[in-house]
Each structure stands twice: as structure tokens, then as C-alpha cells.
């Protein structure tokens, strides 16, 4: 590893603003697809994907669903004029449950950790009100700031409906800040994968935005295996790295949901595991390290800290099969089929991949955690890949084009 390979400035490149895709293409699978394998780069289109994957590939999807997590409340008007507009961005549920599926199905009241716009103009305990019409009934939604330091917001509503229904009616899609535009009606559908199932993300797993039902059907006809996991993508994915020593970056935690079926499918040693997106890759690699934790403590919590894979006391020779079997044993002991955990895993150059041999992903911001993950996966060829994309009119970031990166 080069001496400067853990310095942030080594992962910089010039991204002209005009190369950032502000809107999606008319058809999802018409995007360009850069194919990288064994040091070579080829230009294709995403609809070619079914014929490009290795035989016996297993595509691992993140089936999280983006929620319209941006809520707006207007403070009451005063003699001085209209009341201030307060923006709430939902981040993590806390009560009555921190488990996303339970929080989204809750009725009447929830408490979330949030980002709050115009926070200084919202006093603690002040209740803001919004009137909604949901399924032909009037619903009163109230927001109360219960802790201004922690930015904890309690939301109450008067109808016996789920929070998912409430936020679906009241919220707006939280587009990435670098798009620098207001969201449109189109975004509610297009900033979402066609296979999204489990509500809870505040950012889309954008590698999956290119898939269509037609592409998925062609993949199945080809005999490609599917494995759907869940990682609820948080707003921390957009958090810039500020320290030049990348290991000092404060990684965000994101909630994972993994089933017995997920783990059993991964135990097929003959398959080539291809992660659809960096979120799927982080989930898959976190699974291996959870199995490592279980080898040392059979009742260990399903939580992976950012530098756990790099710690000196981590076992060096625990096979993937043994790690996954540890997880199945844990599932059996808990008498459940589903594990809910959190990962902060930070994948940067020097990381040894345990599950993933392929990655489908978009093109990422310079000096970001995601470009570090790409560099960890393909080595210094990340520069070749990005120079090719910049020189051949690829569109970048969330609504941009795609790449298929294969390590073998």
C-alpha cells in the first residue's frame, strides 16, 4: 500500500458540474454501463447486463424503500408576518421502537432523531400543526421538538393509521443535496428502485435505479440468482469527509435486516456474488464480520463498528462458510428468521473483501466514502475507470450512469 493511500487528497478528481445528472433518463435501463474486468474497460448499456454477468452469479439487492422523509411545518403567523418555515428530515426512529419496520407501522405517535432546518426559530416543546387528507379523512399531524440539542422530534396524529401512511401523505422525497433543485412528482417514482419493499431509507440505493422489470426477467431467464437484503440508507451517506487522515472520519450507522434465507443463499460457495450498490456491499461484508464476532462471543450484538475489520485482534483465518454458519447458529438460538442490526463499516483501500467478487454502482463524488470503497475494490484502477467515464460523456451521481466492476 502506498504511503499516501490513506490520505483523502489521493482520492480527488475534477468533476465538472455539467456532468452531474440532475434528472433521470426517460427509460431506466437506457443508461450507459461501464464494464471493468481484469484491467480493461468497455462501454455498454445497462440493458446489456444479463449477458455480461459471469455464469452462476448471485445478484444481491438492497430492497429498502425510500420514504418521503422531508416534512415541512409553518409556524403560526404573527403581527410581523408569516411564521417561519420549519423543515424536518427524518433520520432514525427511537420510540416506540428503533426497528424501522416497527416504527413505520406504528399508529398515533413516534419519536425520531432528525435534521431540522430553521432550528433556532423552533422552541422546545412548541407544537407545530399540519392538516392532511388521507383516505378521505382529515388527519391532524403535530410535531413537537422535545430535545433541541439531540434534535429529537415527536410526531403525533389523531387517526388510526400507520406512520408510513402519514409520512406518505405529508412528506417530500429527500433528494441528494448535490442535485440542487426542488423535487418533482417524477422523483417520487424514479428515486426508487422497482423492487423496493421495506420502507425506511432517506436516500435511494441508486445502483438499483437502472433495473427494469424486463432486465430482471432476462436475468432470471439467464439463471442468475437473486438475494434481497435490506440496509436502510441514511443521510450520513452524503456526509463529506473533512479529515485528510480518512480513518478519522466519523462513519454513520445504518440499520440492516438479514434473514435466514439470505444467509443460506450466501453459503453456496460456487457462486459469484455481485453486490448491487455500495449499500448491498456494506451489508454483505458486515455479515462476515458479524460471524467473526460470534466466533469470539456467541451472543454478540449485531453491530459492526467502522474499523472492526482492521483491528489487530480480529481472527485472520475464519472462512466465509464458518462465519456464515455462526450467524445461522445465532438465528437458531434466538428462534427467529430475521436479524436486525447496525453497521458503520468503513471500507477503504487495504480492506480484504470476504464475499463480493463484483459490484454494480454509479459514479461517486470525489473525496467521498464511496470513492474510497471503489478504490478498495479495484485498486488504483479506479482512476482509469473514472478518467474513462469523464472522457466518454458518462453521467455522474444518483441519476447518472452505471458501472459493472468485476474482480475476476
mmCIF file of C-alpha atoms in Angstrom:
data_model
loop_
_atom_site.group_PDB
_atom_site.id
_atom_site.type_symbol
_atom_site.label_atom_id
_atom_site.label_comp_id
_atom_site.label_asym_id
_atom_site.label_seq_id
_atom_site.Cartn_x
_atom_site.Cartn_y
_atom_site.Cartn_z
ATOM 1 C CA UNK A 1 0.000 0.000 0.000
ATOM 2 C CA UNK A 2 1.352 3.421 -0.931
ATOM 3 C CA UNK A 3 2.187 5.785 1.904
ATOM 4 C CA UNK A 4 -0.382 8.335 0.733
ATOM 5 C CA UNK A 5 -3.134 5.791 0.046
ATOM 6 C CA UNK A 6 -4.965 6.635 3.277
ATOM 7 C CA UNK A 7 -4.884 10.379 2.653
ATOM 8 C CA UNK A 8 -8.075 11.959 1.408
ATOM 9 C CA UNK A 9 -6.429 14.136 -1.221
ATOM 10 C CA UNK A 10 -5.317 10.957 -3.031
ATOM 11 C CA UNK A 11 -8.999 10.331 -3.919
ATOM 12 C CA UNK A 12 -9.763 13.653 -5.519
ATOM 13 C CA UNK A 13 -10.655 14.254 -9.154
ATOM 14 C CA UNK A 14 -12.214 17.089 -11.135
ATOM 15 C CA UNK A 15 -15.988 16.608 -11.545
ATOM 16 C CA UNK A 16 -17.463 19.363 -13.730
ATOM 17 C CA UNK A 17 -20.929 20.437 -12.552
ATOM 18 C CA UNK A 18 -22.281 19.738 -16.023
ATOM 19 C CA UNK A 19 -21.518 16.036 -15.604
ATOM 20 C CA UNK A 20 -23.844 15.660 -12.608
ATOM 21 C CA UNK A 21 -27.137 14.190 -13.804
ATOM 22 C CA UNK A 22 -29.901 16.426 -12.454
ATOM 23 C CA UNK A 23 -32.760 14.273 -13.782
ATOM 24 C CA UNK A 24 -33.181 10.583 -14.666
ATOM 25 C CA UNK A 25 -33.245 9.341 -18.247
ATOM 26 C CA UNK A 26 -36.642 8.663 -19.785
ATOM 27 C CA UNK A 27 -36.029 4.899 -19.516
ATOM 28 C CA UNK A 28 -34.133 3.417 -16.583
ATOM 29 C CA UNK A 29 -32.180 0.762 -18.473
ATOM 30 C CA UNK A 30 -31.004 3.102 -21.251
ATOM 31 C CA UNK A 31 -28.164 4.389 -19.082
ATOM 32 C CA UNK A 32 -24.586 3.710 -20.084
ATOM 33 C CA UNK A 33 -22.810 0.804 -18.397
ATOM 34 C CA UNK A 34 -19.048 0.882 -17.970
ATOM 35 C CA UNK A 35 -17.749 -2.678 -17.670
ATOM 36 C CA UNK A 36 -14.430 -3.178 -15.886
ATOM 37 C CA UNK A 37 -12.675 -6.548 -15.634
ATOM 38 C CA UNK A 38 -9.023 -7.555 -15.364
ATOM 39 C CA UNK A 39 -7.834 -4.023 -16.002
ATOM 40 C CA UNK A 40 -9.888 -3.482 -19.175
ATOM 41 C CA UNK A 41 -12.764 -1.061 -19.681
ATOM 42 C CA UNK A 42 -15.669 -1.482 -22.098
ATOM 43 C CA UNK A 43 -18.655 0.729 -22.913
ATOM 44 C CA UNK A 44 -22.093 -0.909 -22.928
ATOM 45 C CA UNK A 45 -25.650 -0.079 -21.876
ATOM 46 C CA UNK A 46 -27.438 -1.249 -18.760
ATOM 47 C CA UNK A 47 -29.884 -3.357 -20.765
ATOM 48 C CA UNK A 48 -26.848 -5.489 -21.738
ATOM 49 C CA UNK A 49 -26.293 -6.532 -18.104
ATOM 50 C CA UNK A 50 -27.922 -10.003 -18.347
ATOM 51 C CA UNK A 51 -25.366 -11.137 -20.934
ATOM 52 C CA UNK A 52 -22.375 -9.617 -19.114
ATOM 53 C CA UNK A 53 -22.571 -11.270 -15.706
ATOM 54 C CA UNK A 54 -20.432 -14.352 -15.032
ATOM 55 C CA UNK A 55 -22.175 -17.731 -15.046
ATOM 56 C CA UNK A 56 -23.733 -18.711 -11.721
ATOM 57 C CA UNK A 57 -23.751 -15.144 -10.469
ATOM 58 C CA UNK A 58 -25.814 -14.161 -7.454
ATOM 59 C CA UNK A 59 -27.066 -10.573 -7.525
ATOM 60 C CA UNK A 60 -27.525 -9.166 -4.027
ATOM 61 C CA UNK A 61 -30.068 -6.330 -3.977
ATOM 62 C CA UNK A 62 -30.901 -3.799 -1.285
ATOM 63 C CA UNK A 63 -34.708 -3.766 -1.187
ATOM 64 C CA UNK A 64 -35.070 -0.779 1.117
ATOM 65 C CA UNK A 65 -37.731 1.740 0.123
ATOM 66 C CA UNK A 66 -37.122 5.482 0.238
ATOM 67 C CA UNK A 67 -39.649 7.274 2.417
ATOM 68 C CA UNK A 68 -40.693 10.880 1.739
ATOM 69 C CA UNK A 69 -38.741 11.904 4.802
ATOM 70 C CA UNK A 70 -38.791 15.696 4.392
ATOM 71 C CA UNK A 71 -41.636 17.250 6.382
ATOM 72 C CA UNK A 72 -42.490 20.956 6.399
ATOM 73 C CA UNK A 73 -44.383 22.850 9.083
ATOM 74 C CA UNK A 74 -45.248 26.547 9.167
ATOM 75 C CA UNK A 75 -45.179 28.350 12.489
ATOM 76 C CA UNK A 76 -48.283 30.453 13.249
ATOM 77 C CA UNK A 77 -48.320 33.931 11.696
ATOM 78 C CA UNK A 78 -47.597 36.948 13.874
ATOM 79 C CA UNK A 79 -48.113 40.677 13.504
ATOM 80 C CA UNK A 80 -44.689 40.810 11.878
ATOM 81 C CA UNK A 81 -45.791 38.464 9.080
ATOM 82 C CA UNK A 82 -45.905 34.798 8.112
ATOM 83 C CA UNK A 83 -44.457 32.292 10.529
ATOM 84 C CA UNK A 84 -41.102 30.657 9.875
ATOM 85 C CA UNK A 85 -40.964 27.502 7.766
ATOM 86 C CA UNK A 86 -39.519 24.557 9.714
ATOM 87 C CA UNK A 87 -38.086 21.627 7.761
ATOM 88 C CA UNK A 88 -37.723 18.217 9.410
ATOM 89 C CA UNK A 89 -35.662 15.453 7.831
ATOM 90 C CA UNK A 90 -36.310 12.106 9.485
ATOM 91 C CA UNK A 91 -33.099 10.198 10.264
ATOM 92 C CA UNK A 92 -33.536 7.414 12.841
ATOM 93 C CA UNK A 93 -36.615 6.229 14.762
ATOM 94 C CA UNK A 94 -36.246 5.998 18.534
ATOM 95 C CA UNK A 95 -39.709 5.407 20.053
ATOM 96 C CA UNK A 96 -41.757 3.300 20.328
ATOM 97 C CA UNK A 97 -39.090 1.253 18.500
ATOM 98 C CA UNK A 98 -35.768 1.818 16.788
ATOM 99 C CA UNK A 99 -36.538 -1.048 14.376
ATOM 100 C CA UNK A 100 -37.559 0.627 11.141
ATOM 101 C CA UNK A 101 -40.368 -1.760 10.189
ATOM 102 C CA UNK A 102 -41.950 -1.378 13.620
ATOM 103 C CA UNK A 103 -41.592 2.410 13.605
ATOM 104 C CA UNK A 104 -43.206 2.686 10.167
ATOM 105 C CA UNK A 105 -46.191 0.553 11.217
ATOM 106 C CA UNK A 106 -46.737 2.447 14.487
ATOM 107 C CA UNK A 107 -50.008 4.321 14.969
ATOM 108 C CA UNK A 108 -50.618 7.646 16.745
ATOM 109 C CA UNK A 109 -47.102 8.676 17.914
ATOM 110 C CA UNK A 110 -43.392 8.271 17.050
ATOM 111 C CA UNK A 111 -40.150 9.957 18.088
ATOM 112 C CA UNK A 112 -37.296 10.361 15.591
ATOM 113 C CA UNK A 113 -33.834 11.812 15.546
ATOM 114 C CA UNK A 114 -33.945 14.443 12.816
ATOM 115 C CA UNK A 115 -32.154 17.172 10.991
ATOM 116 C CA UNK A 116 -34.069 20.414 11.491
ATOM 117 C CA UNK A 117 -33.965 23.409 9.195
ATOM 118 C CA UNK A 118 -34.588 26.778 10.907
ATOM 119 C CA UNK A 119 -33.984 25.114 14.258
ATOM 120 C CA UNK A 120 -33.287 28.425 16.029
ATOM 121 C CA UNK A 121 -36.840 29.554 15.315
ATOM 122 C CA UNK A 122 -38.456 26.472 16.846
ATOM 123 C CA UNK A 123 -38.620 26.499 20.623
ATOM 124 C CA UNK A 124 -38.524 23.295 22.640
ATOM 125 C CA UNK A 125 -41.989 21.924 23.454
ATOM 126 C CA UNK A 126 -43.609 24.188 20.831
ATOM 127 C CA UNK A 127 -46.146 22.162 18.853
ATOM 128 C CA UNK A 128 -46.484 22.727 15.105
ATOM 129 C CA UNK A 129 -49.580 21.526 13.271
ATOM 130 C CA UNK A 130 -50.328 20.344 9.744
ATOM 131 C CA UNK A 131 -53.719 19.269 8.382
ATOM 132 C CA UNK A 132 -53.820 16.347 5.951
ATOM 133 C CA UNK A 133 -56.419 14.410 3.992
ATOM 134 C CA UNK A 134 -55.635 10.688 3.998
ATOM 135 C CA UNK A 135 -58.107 8.154 2.582
ATOM 136 C CA UNK A 136 -60.873 10.776 2.625
ATOM 137 C CA UNK A 137 -60.437 11.573 6.310
ATOM 138 C CA UNK A 138 -58.921 14.651 7.891
ATOM 139 C CA UNK A 139 -55.778 13.944 9.867
ATOM 140 C CA UNK A 140 -54.074 16.394 12.225
ATOM 141 C CA UNK A 141 -50.312 15.882 12.347
ATOM 142 C CA UNK A 142 -48.426 17.532 15.208
ATOM 143 C CA UNK A 143 -44.668 17.978 15.581
ATOM 144 C CA UNK A 144 -43.032 18.770 18.911
ATOM 145 C CA UNK A 145 -39.339 19.487 19.452
ATOM 146 C CA UNK A 146 -38.585 17.551 22.641
ATOM 147 C CA UNK A 147 -34.793 17.949 22.639
ATOM 148 C CA UNK A 148 -33.169 20.730 20.625
ATOM 149 C CA UNK A 149 -29.619 19.500 21.279
ATOM 150 C CA UNK A 150 -30.284 15.927 20.166
ATOM 151 C CA UNK A 151 -32.808 17.179 17.571
ATOM 152 C CA UNK A 152 -35.467 14.758 18.771
ATOM 153 C CA UNK A 153 -38.938 15.337 17.339
ATOM 154 C CA UNK A 154 -42.166 13.699 18.497
ATOM 155 C CA UNK A 155 -44.873 13.328 15.842
ATOM 156 C CA UNK A 156 -48.488 12.681 16.870
ATOM 157 C CA UNK A 157 -51.555 12.166 14.706
ATOM 158 C CA UNK A 158 -55.189 11.578 15.531
ATOM 159 C CA UNK A 159 -56.199 8.787 13.141
ATOM 160 C CA UNK A 160 -55.671 5.044 13.491
ATOM 161 C CA UNK A 161 -53.326 4.806 10.537
ATOM 162 C CA UNK A 162 -49.659 3.871 10.257
ATOM 163 C CA UNK A 163 -46.785 6.302 10.268
ATOM 164 C CA UNK A 164 -45.916 5.049 6.786
ATOM 165 C CA UNK A 165 -49.293 6.338 5.565
ATOM 166 C CA UNK A 166 -48.853 9.637 7.373
ATOM 167 C CA UNK A 167 -45.381 10.354 6.027
ATOM 168 C CA UNK A 168 -46.506 9.191 2.574
ATOM 169 C CA UNK A 169 -49.139 11.911 2.566
ATOM 170 C CA UNK A 170 -47.187 14.651 4.320
ATOM 171 C CA UNK A 171 -43.593 14.206 3.185
ATOM 172 C CA UNK A 172 -41.451 15.013 0.187
ATOM 173 C CA UNK A 173 -38.682 12.907 -1.359
ATOM 174 C CA UNK A 174 -35.295 13.814 0.195
ATOM 175 C CA UNK A 175 -33.207 14.304 -2.940
ATOM 176 C CA UNK A 176 -29.404 14.384 -2.584
ATOM 177 C CA UNK A 177 -28.108 17.892 -1.815
ATOM 178 C CA UNK A 178 -25.817 17.909 -4.868
ATOM 179 C CA UNK A 179 -28.823 17.851 -7.220
ATOM 180 C CA UNK A 180 -29.506 21.387 -6.005
ATOM 181 C CA UNK A 181 -33.101 21.522 -7.226
ATOM 182 C CA UNK A 182 -36.620 21.114 -5.937
ATOM 183 C CA UNK A 183 -38.138 17.675 -6.189
ATOM 184 C CA UNK A 184 -40.882 16.934 -8.694
ATOM 185 C CA UNK A 185 -43.752 14.464 -8.935
ATOM 186 C CA UNK A 186 -41.475 12.313 -11.122
ATOM 187 C CA UNK A 187 -38.932 11.934 -8.322
ATOM 188 C CA UNK A 188 -41.350 10.052 -6.065
ATOM 189 C CA UNK A 189 -41.348 7.193 -8.563
ATOM 190 C CA UNK A 190 -37.893 7.486 -10.155
ATOM 191 C CA UNK A 191 -35.879 7.996 -6.953
ATOM 192 C CA UNK A 192 -36.952 4.472 -6.019
ATOM 193 C CA UNK A 193 -35.995 1.027 -7.276
ATOM 194 C CA UNK A 194 -38.639 -1.107 -8.968
ATOM 195 C CA UNK A 195 -38.043 -3.821 -6.357
ATOM 196 C CA UNK A 196 -38.242 -1.594 -3.254
ATOM 197 C CA UNK A 197 -40.208 -3.276 -0.455
ATOM 198 C CA UNK A 198 -39.189 -2.234 3.051
ATOM 199 C CA UNK A 199 -39.788 1.462 3.890
ATOM 200 C CA UNK A 200 -37.101 3.261 5.854
ATOM 201 C CA UNK A 201 -34.371 4.788 3.656
ATOM 202 C CA UNK A 202 -33.851 8.528 3.360
ATOM 203 C CA UNK A 203 -31.560 8.073 0.353
ATOM 204 C CA UNK A 204 -32.004 5.649 -2.531
ATOM 205 C CA UNK A 205 -29.659 2.719 -3.186
ATOM 206 C CA UNK A 206 -29.019 4.357 -6.529
ATOM 207 C CA UNK A 207 -27.226 1.471 -8.258
ATOM 208 C CA UNK A 208 -30.612 -0.231 -8.387
ATOM 209 C CA UNK A 209 -32.367 2.645 -10.159
ATOM 210 C CA UNK A 210 -31.333 1.263 -13.571
ATOM 211 C CA UNK A 211 -33.157 -2.058 -13.203
ATOM 212 C CA UNK A 212 -36.453 -2.606 -15.021
ATOM 213 C CA UNK A 213 -38.870 -5.498 -14.883
ATOM 214 C CA UNK A 214 -37.622 -6.507 -18.340
ATOM 215 C CA UNK A 215 -33.970 -6.613 -17.218
ATOM 216 C CA UNK A 216 -34.918 -8.569 -14.086
ATOM 217 C CA UNK A 217 -36.867 -11.092 -16.190
ATOM 218 C CA UNK A 218 -33.920 -11.540 -18.566
ATOM 219 C CA UNK A 219 -31.610 -12.111 -15.598
ATOM 220 C CA UNK A 220 -33.926 -14.819 -14.257
ATOM 221 C CA UNK A 221 -34.117 -16.465 -17.696
ATOM 222 C CA UNK A 222 -30.323 -16.480 -17.769
ATOM 223 C CA UNK A 223 -30.324 -18.356 -14.440
ATOM 224 C CA UNK A 224 -28.882 -15.527 -12.346
ATOM 225 C CA UNK A 225 -29.711 -15.962 -8.659
ATOM 226 C CA UNK A 226 -31.257 -13.150 -6.611
ATOM 227 C CA UNK A 227 -30.730 -12.407 -2.927
ATOM 228 C CA UNK A 228 -32.598 -9.447 -1.391
ATOM 229 C CA UNK A 229 -31.194 -7.923 1.788
ATOM 230 C CA UNK A 230 -32.114 -4.654 3.468
ATOM 231 C CA UNK A 231 -29.978 -1.716 4.533
ATOM 232 C CA UNK A 232 -31.896 1.478 5.273
ATOM 233 C CA UNK A 233 -29.692 4.132 3.710
ATOM 234 C CA UNK A 234 -29.248 7.183 5.927
ATOM 235 C CA UNK A 235 -28.474 10.822 5.194
ATOM 236 C CA UNK A 236 -24.967 10.169 6.501
ATOM 237 C CA UNK A 237 -24.123 8.700 3.102
ATOM 238 C CA UNK A 238 -23.819 12.332 1.898
ATOM 239 C CA UNK A 239 -21.650 13.425 4.825
ATOM 240 C CA UNK A 240 -18.359 14.772 3.438
ATOM 241 C CA UNK A 241 -15.016 13.608 4.768
ATOM 242 C CA UNK A 242 -13.289 16.548 6.426
ATOM 243 C CA UNK A 243 -10.137 14.909 7.769
ATOM 244 C CA UNK A 244 -7.233 14.201 5.422
ATOM 245 C CA UNK A 245 -6.494 11.116 7.539
ATOM 246 C CA UNK A 246 -9.519 9.168 6.340
ATOM 247 C CA UNK A 247 -9.577 6.855 9.365
ATOM 248 C CA UNK A 248 -10.614 9.832 11.491
ATOM 249 C CA UNK A 249 -13.880 10.214 9.564
ATOM 250 C CA UNK A 250 -16.979 9.711 11.707
ATOM 251 C CA UNK A 251 -18.916 7.000 9.856
ATOM 252 C CA UNK A 252 -22.704 6.890 10.103
ATOM 253 C CA UNK A 253 -24.578 3.840 11.367
ATOM 254 C CA UNK A 254 -27.251 2.277 9.179
ATOM 255 C CA UNK A 255 -29.814 -0.368 10.048
ATOM 256 C CA UNK A 256 -29.569 -3.808 8.374
ATOM 257 C CA UNK A 257 -32.198 -6.523 8.162
ATOM 258 C CA UNK A 258 -30.934 -10.008 7.261
ATOM 259 C CA UNK A 259 -32.925 -13.240 7.090
ATOM 260 C CA UNK A 260 -32.089 -16.901 7.451
ATOM 261 C CA UNK A 261 -32.785 -17.298 3.721
ATOM 262 C CA UNK A 262 -30.246 -14.551 2.916
ATOM 263 C CA UNK A 263 -27.503 -16.352 4.813
ATOM 264 C CA UNK A 264 -28.353 -19.772 3.426
ATOM 265 C CA UNK A 265 -28.168 -18.440 -0.132
ATOM 266 C CA UNK A 266 -24.742 -16.937 0.551
ATOM 267 C CA UNK A 267 -23.391 -20.310 1.668
ATOM 268 C CA UNK A 268 -23.343 -21.503 -1.950
ATOM 269 C CA UNK A 269 -19.586 -21.499 -2.465
ATOM 270 C CA UNK A 270 -19.785 -21.933 -6.257
ATOM 271 C CA UNK A 271 -21.490 -18.621 -6.989
ATOM 272 C CA UNK A 272 -20.030 -15.245 -7.914
ATOM 273 C CA UNK A 273 -21.529 -12.715 -5.535
ATOM 274 C CA UNK A 274 -22.242 -9.376 -7.195
ATOM 275 C CA UNK A 275 -23.439 -6.575 -4.952
ATOM 276 C CA UNK A 276 -25.989 -4.198 -6.457
ATOM 277 C CA UNK A 277 -24.705 -0.985 -4.954
ATOM 278 C CA UNK A 278 -22.356 0.048 -2.203
ATOM 279 C CA UNK A 279 -25.117 -0.386 0.399
ATOM 280 C CA UNK A 280 -25.513 -4.060 -0.519
ATOM 281 C CA UNK A 281 -21.729 -4.466 -0.423
ATOM 282 C CA UNK A 282 -21.522 -2.912 3.045
ATOM 283 C CA UNK A 283 -24.270 -5.239 4.262
ATOM 284 C CA UNK A 284 -22.637 -8.349 2.804
ATOM 285 C CA UNK A 285 -19.200 -7.567 4.141
ATOM 286 C CA UNK A 286 -20.684 -6.688 7.550
ATOM 287 C CA UNK A 287 -22.180 -10.166 7.665
ATOM 288 C CA UNK A 288 -18.765 -11.781 7.514
ATOM 289 C CA UNK A 289 -17.518 -9.654 10.392
ATOM 290 C CA UNK A 290 -20.590 -10.422 12.453
ATOM 291 C CA UNK A 291 -19.730 -14.091 12.061
ATOM 292 C CA UNK A 292 -16.228 -13.226 13.306
ATOM 293 C CA UNK A 293 -17.707 -11.532 16.374
ATOM 294 C CA UNK A 294 -19.882 -14.582 17.038
ATOM 295 C CA UNK A 295 -16.828 -16.845 16.901
ATOM 296 C CA UNK A 296 -15.475 -14.945 19.898
ATOM 297 C CA UNK A 297 -18.778 -14.264 21.686
ATOM 298 C CA UNK A 298 -21.769 -16.432 20.620
ATOM 299 C CA UNK A 299 -24.287 -13.861 21.915
ATOM 300 C CA UNK A 300 -22.605 -10.792 20.381
ATOM 301 C CA UNK A 301 -24.838 -7.948 19.244
ATOM 302 C CA UNK A 302 -25.316 -7.498 15.501
ATOM 303 C CA UNK A 303 -23.320 -4.269 15.330
ATOM 304 C CA UNK A 304 -20.197 -3.607 13.272
ATOM 305 C CA UNK A 305 -18.102 -0.583 14.209
ATOM 306 C CA UNK A 306 -16.323 1.354 11.492
ATOM 307 C CA UNK A 307 -12.817 -0.050 11.998
ATOM 308 C CA UNK A 308 -13.653 -3.517 13.298
ATOM 309 C CA UNK A 309 -12.296 -5.274 10.160
ATOM 310 C CA UNK A 310 -8.908 -3.626 10.679
ATOM 311 C CA UNK A 311 -8.442 -4.337 14.374
ATOM 312 C CA UNK A 312 -5.392 -6.357 15.357
ATOM 313 C CA UNK A 313 -7.247 -8.964 17.385
ATOM 314 C CA UNK A 314 -9.565 -9.909 14.535
ATOM 315 C CA UNK A 315 -9.100 -13.579 13.531
ATOM 316 C CA UNK A 316 -7.201 -13.728 10.238
ATOM 317 C CA UNK A 317 -8.318 -17.142 9.031
ATOM 318 C CA UNK A 318 -12.036 -17.618 9.623
ATOM 319 C CA UNK A 319 -13.569 -18.998 6.441
ATOM 320 C CA UNK A 320 -16.629 -17.408 4.920
ATOM 321 C CA UNK A 321 -18.559 -20.652 5.376
ATOM 322 C CA UNK A 322 -17.682 -20.808 9.076
ATOM 323 C CA UNK A 323 -18.603 -17.164 9.568
ATOM 324 C CA UNK A 324 -21.996 -17.585 7.909
ATOM 325 C CA UNK A 325 -22.623 -20.794 9.845
ATOM 326 C CA UNK A 326 -22.016 -18.853 13.061
ATOM 327 C CA UNK A 327 -24.791 -16.486 12.015
ATOM 328 C CA UNK A 328 -27.181 -19.353 11.272
ATOM 329 C CA UNK A 329 -26.400 -20.820 14.680
ATOM 330 C CA UNK A 330 -27.206 -17.451 16.256
ATOM 331 C CA UNK A 331 -30.509 -17.321 14.358
ATOM 332 C CA UNK A 332 -31.341 -20.821 15.605
ATOM 333 C CA UNK A 333 -30.554 -19.917 19.215
ATOM 334 C CA UNK A 334 -32.769 -16.846 19.007
ATOM 335 C CA UNK A 335 -35.576 -18.919 17.424
ATOM 336 C CA UNK A 336 -36.124 -16.309 14.745
ATOM 337 C CA UNK A 337 -35.777 -15.969 10.984
ATOM 338 C CA UNK A 338 -34.670 -12.330 10.969
ATOM 339 C CA UNK A 339 -31.795 -10.376 12.465
ATOM 340 C CA UNK A 340 -31.839 -6.577 12.780
ATOM 341 C CA UNK A 341 -28.500 -4.863 13.309
ATOM 342 C CA UNK A 342 -26.422 -1.784 12.562
ATOM 343 C CA UNK A 343 -23.233 -1.268 10.627
ATOM 344 C CA UNK A 344 -20.735 1.559 10.475
ATOM 345 C CA UNK A 345 -18.305 -0.495 8.391
ATOM 346 C CA UNK A 346 -15.772 1.727 6.645
ATOM 347 C CA UNK A 347 -14.347 0.128 3.516
ATOM 348 C CA UNK A 348 -11.223 1.846 2.245
ATOM 349 C CA UNK A 349 -8.014 0.738 0.462
ATOM 350 C CA UNK A 350 -6.398 -2.084 2.359
ATOM 351 C CA UNK A 351 -9.697 -3.795 3.107
ATOM 352 C CA UNK A 352 -9.825 -7.521 2.270
ATOM 353 C CA UNK A 353 -13.150 -8.425 0.665
ATOM 354 C CA UNK A 354 -14.734 -11.596 2.012
ATOM 355 C CA UNK A 355 -17.936 -12.059 -0.018
ATOM 356 C CA UNK A 356 -18.105 -9.746 -3.018
ATOM 357 C CA UNK A 357 -16.479 -10.509 -6.372
ATOM 358 C CA UNK A 358 -18.497 -7.968 -8.336
ATOM 359 C CA UNK A 359 -20.165 -4.600 -7.861
ATOM 360 C CA UNK A 360 -22.784 -2.670 -9.804
ATOM 361 C CA UNK A 361 -22.573 1.005 -8.886
ATOM 362 C CA UNK A 362 -22.946 4.562 -10.144
ATOM 363 C CA UNK A 363 -20.138 7.150 -10.286
ATOM 364 C CA UNK A 364 -19.448 8.872 -6.991
ATOM 365 C CA UNK A 365 -18.267 12.200 -5.632
ATOM 366 C CA UNK A 366 -14.549 12.845 -5.282
ATOM 367 C CA UNK A 367 -13.097 12.545 -1.767
ATOM 368 C CA UNK A 368 -16.134 10.592 -0.525
ATOM 369 C CA UNK A 369 -16.504 7.362 1.446
ATOM 370 C CA UNK A 370 -17.951 5.771 -1.682
ATOM 371 C CA UNK A 371 -14.972 6.556 -3.895
ATOM 372 C CA UNK A 372 -12.795 5.050 -1.160
ATOM 373 C CA UNK A 373 -14.870 1.864 -1.336
ATOM 374 C CA UNK A 374 -14.416 1.744 -5.121
ATOM 375 C CA UNK A 375 -10.660 2.200 -4.723
ATOM 376 C CA UNK A 376 -10.599 -0.592 -2.160
ATOM 377 C CA UNK A 377 -12.386 -2.880 -4.612
ATOM 378 C CA UNK A 378 -10.497 -2.210 -7.869
ATOM 379 C CA UNK A 379 -7.258 -0.729 -6.565
ATOM 380 C CA UNK A 380 -5.551 2.147 -8.335
ATOM 381 C CA UNK A 381 -7.523 1.348 -11.484
ATOM 382 C CA UNK A 382 -10.292 3.499 -10.011
ATOM 383 C CA UNK A 383 -8.534 6.424 -11.700
ATOM 384 C CA UNK A 384 -8.556 4.662 -15.066
ATOM 385 C CA UNK A 385 -12.272 3.931 -14.666
ATOM 386 C CA UNK A 386 -13.185 7.496 -13.720
ATOM 387 C CA UNK A 387 -10.975 9.074 -16.372
ATOM 388 C CA UNK A 388 -12.655 6.872 -18.966
ATOM 389 C CA UNK A 389 -16.110 7.832 -17.703
ATOM 390 C CA UNK A 390 -15.264 11.539 -17.733
ATOM 391 C CA UNK A 391 -13.758 11.277 -21.212
ATOM 392 C CA UNK A 392 -16.729 9.402 -22.664
ATOM 393 C CA UNK A 393 -19.655 11.537 -21.551
ATOM 394 C CA UNK A 394 -20.882 9.379 -18.687
ATOM 395 C CA UNK A 395 -23.416 10.997 -16.344
ATOM 396 C CA UNK A 396 -22.443 11.058 -12.665
ATOM 397 C CA UNK A 397 -24.039 10.544 -9.235
ATOM 398 C CA UNK A 398 -27.528 9.390 -8.214
ATOM 399 C CA UNK A 399 -29.384 9.840 -11.509
ATOM 400 C CA UNK A 400 -26.277 9.142 -13.580
ATOM 401 C CA UNK A 401 -24.924 6.143 -15.450
ATOM 402 C CA UNK A 402 -23.783 2.796 -14.094
ATOM 403 C CA UNK A 403 -20.762 0.515 -13.937
ATOM 404 C CA UNK A 404 -20.161 -3.216 -13.545
ATOM 405 C CA UNK A 405 -16.887 -3.856 -11.727
ATOM 406 C CA UNK A 406 -15.591 -7.447 -11.653
ATOM 407 C CA UNK A 407 -12.564 -8.608 -9.708
ATOM 408 C CA UNK A 408 -12.186 -11.892 -11.606
#
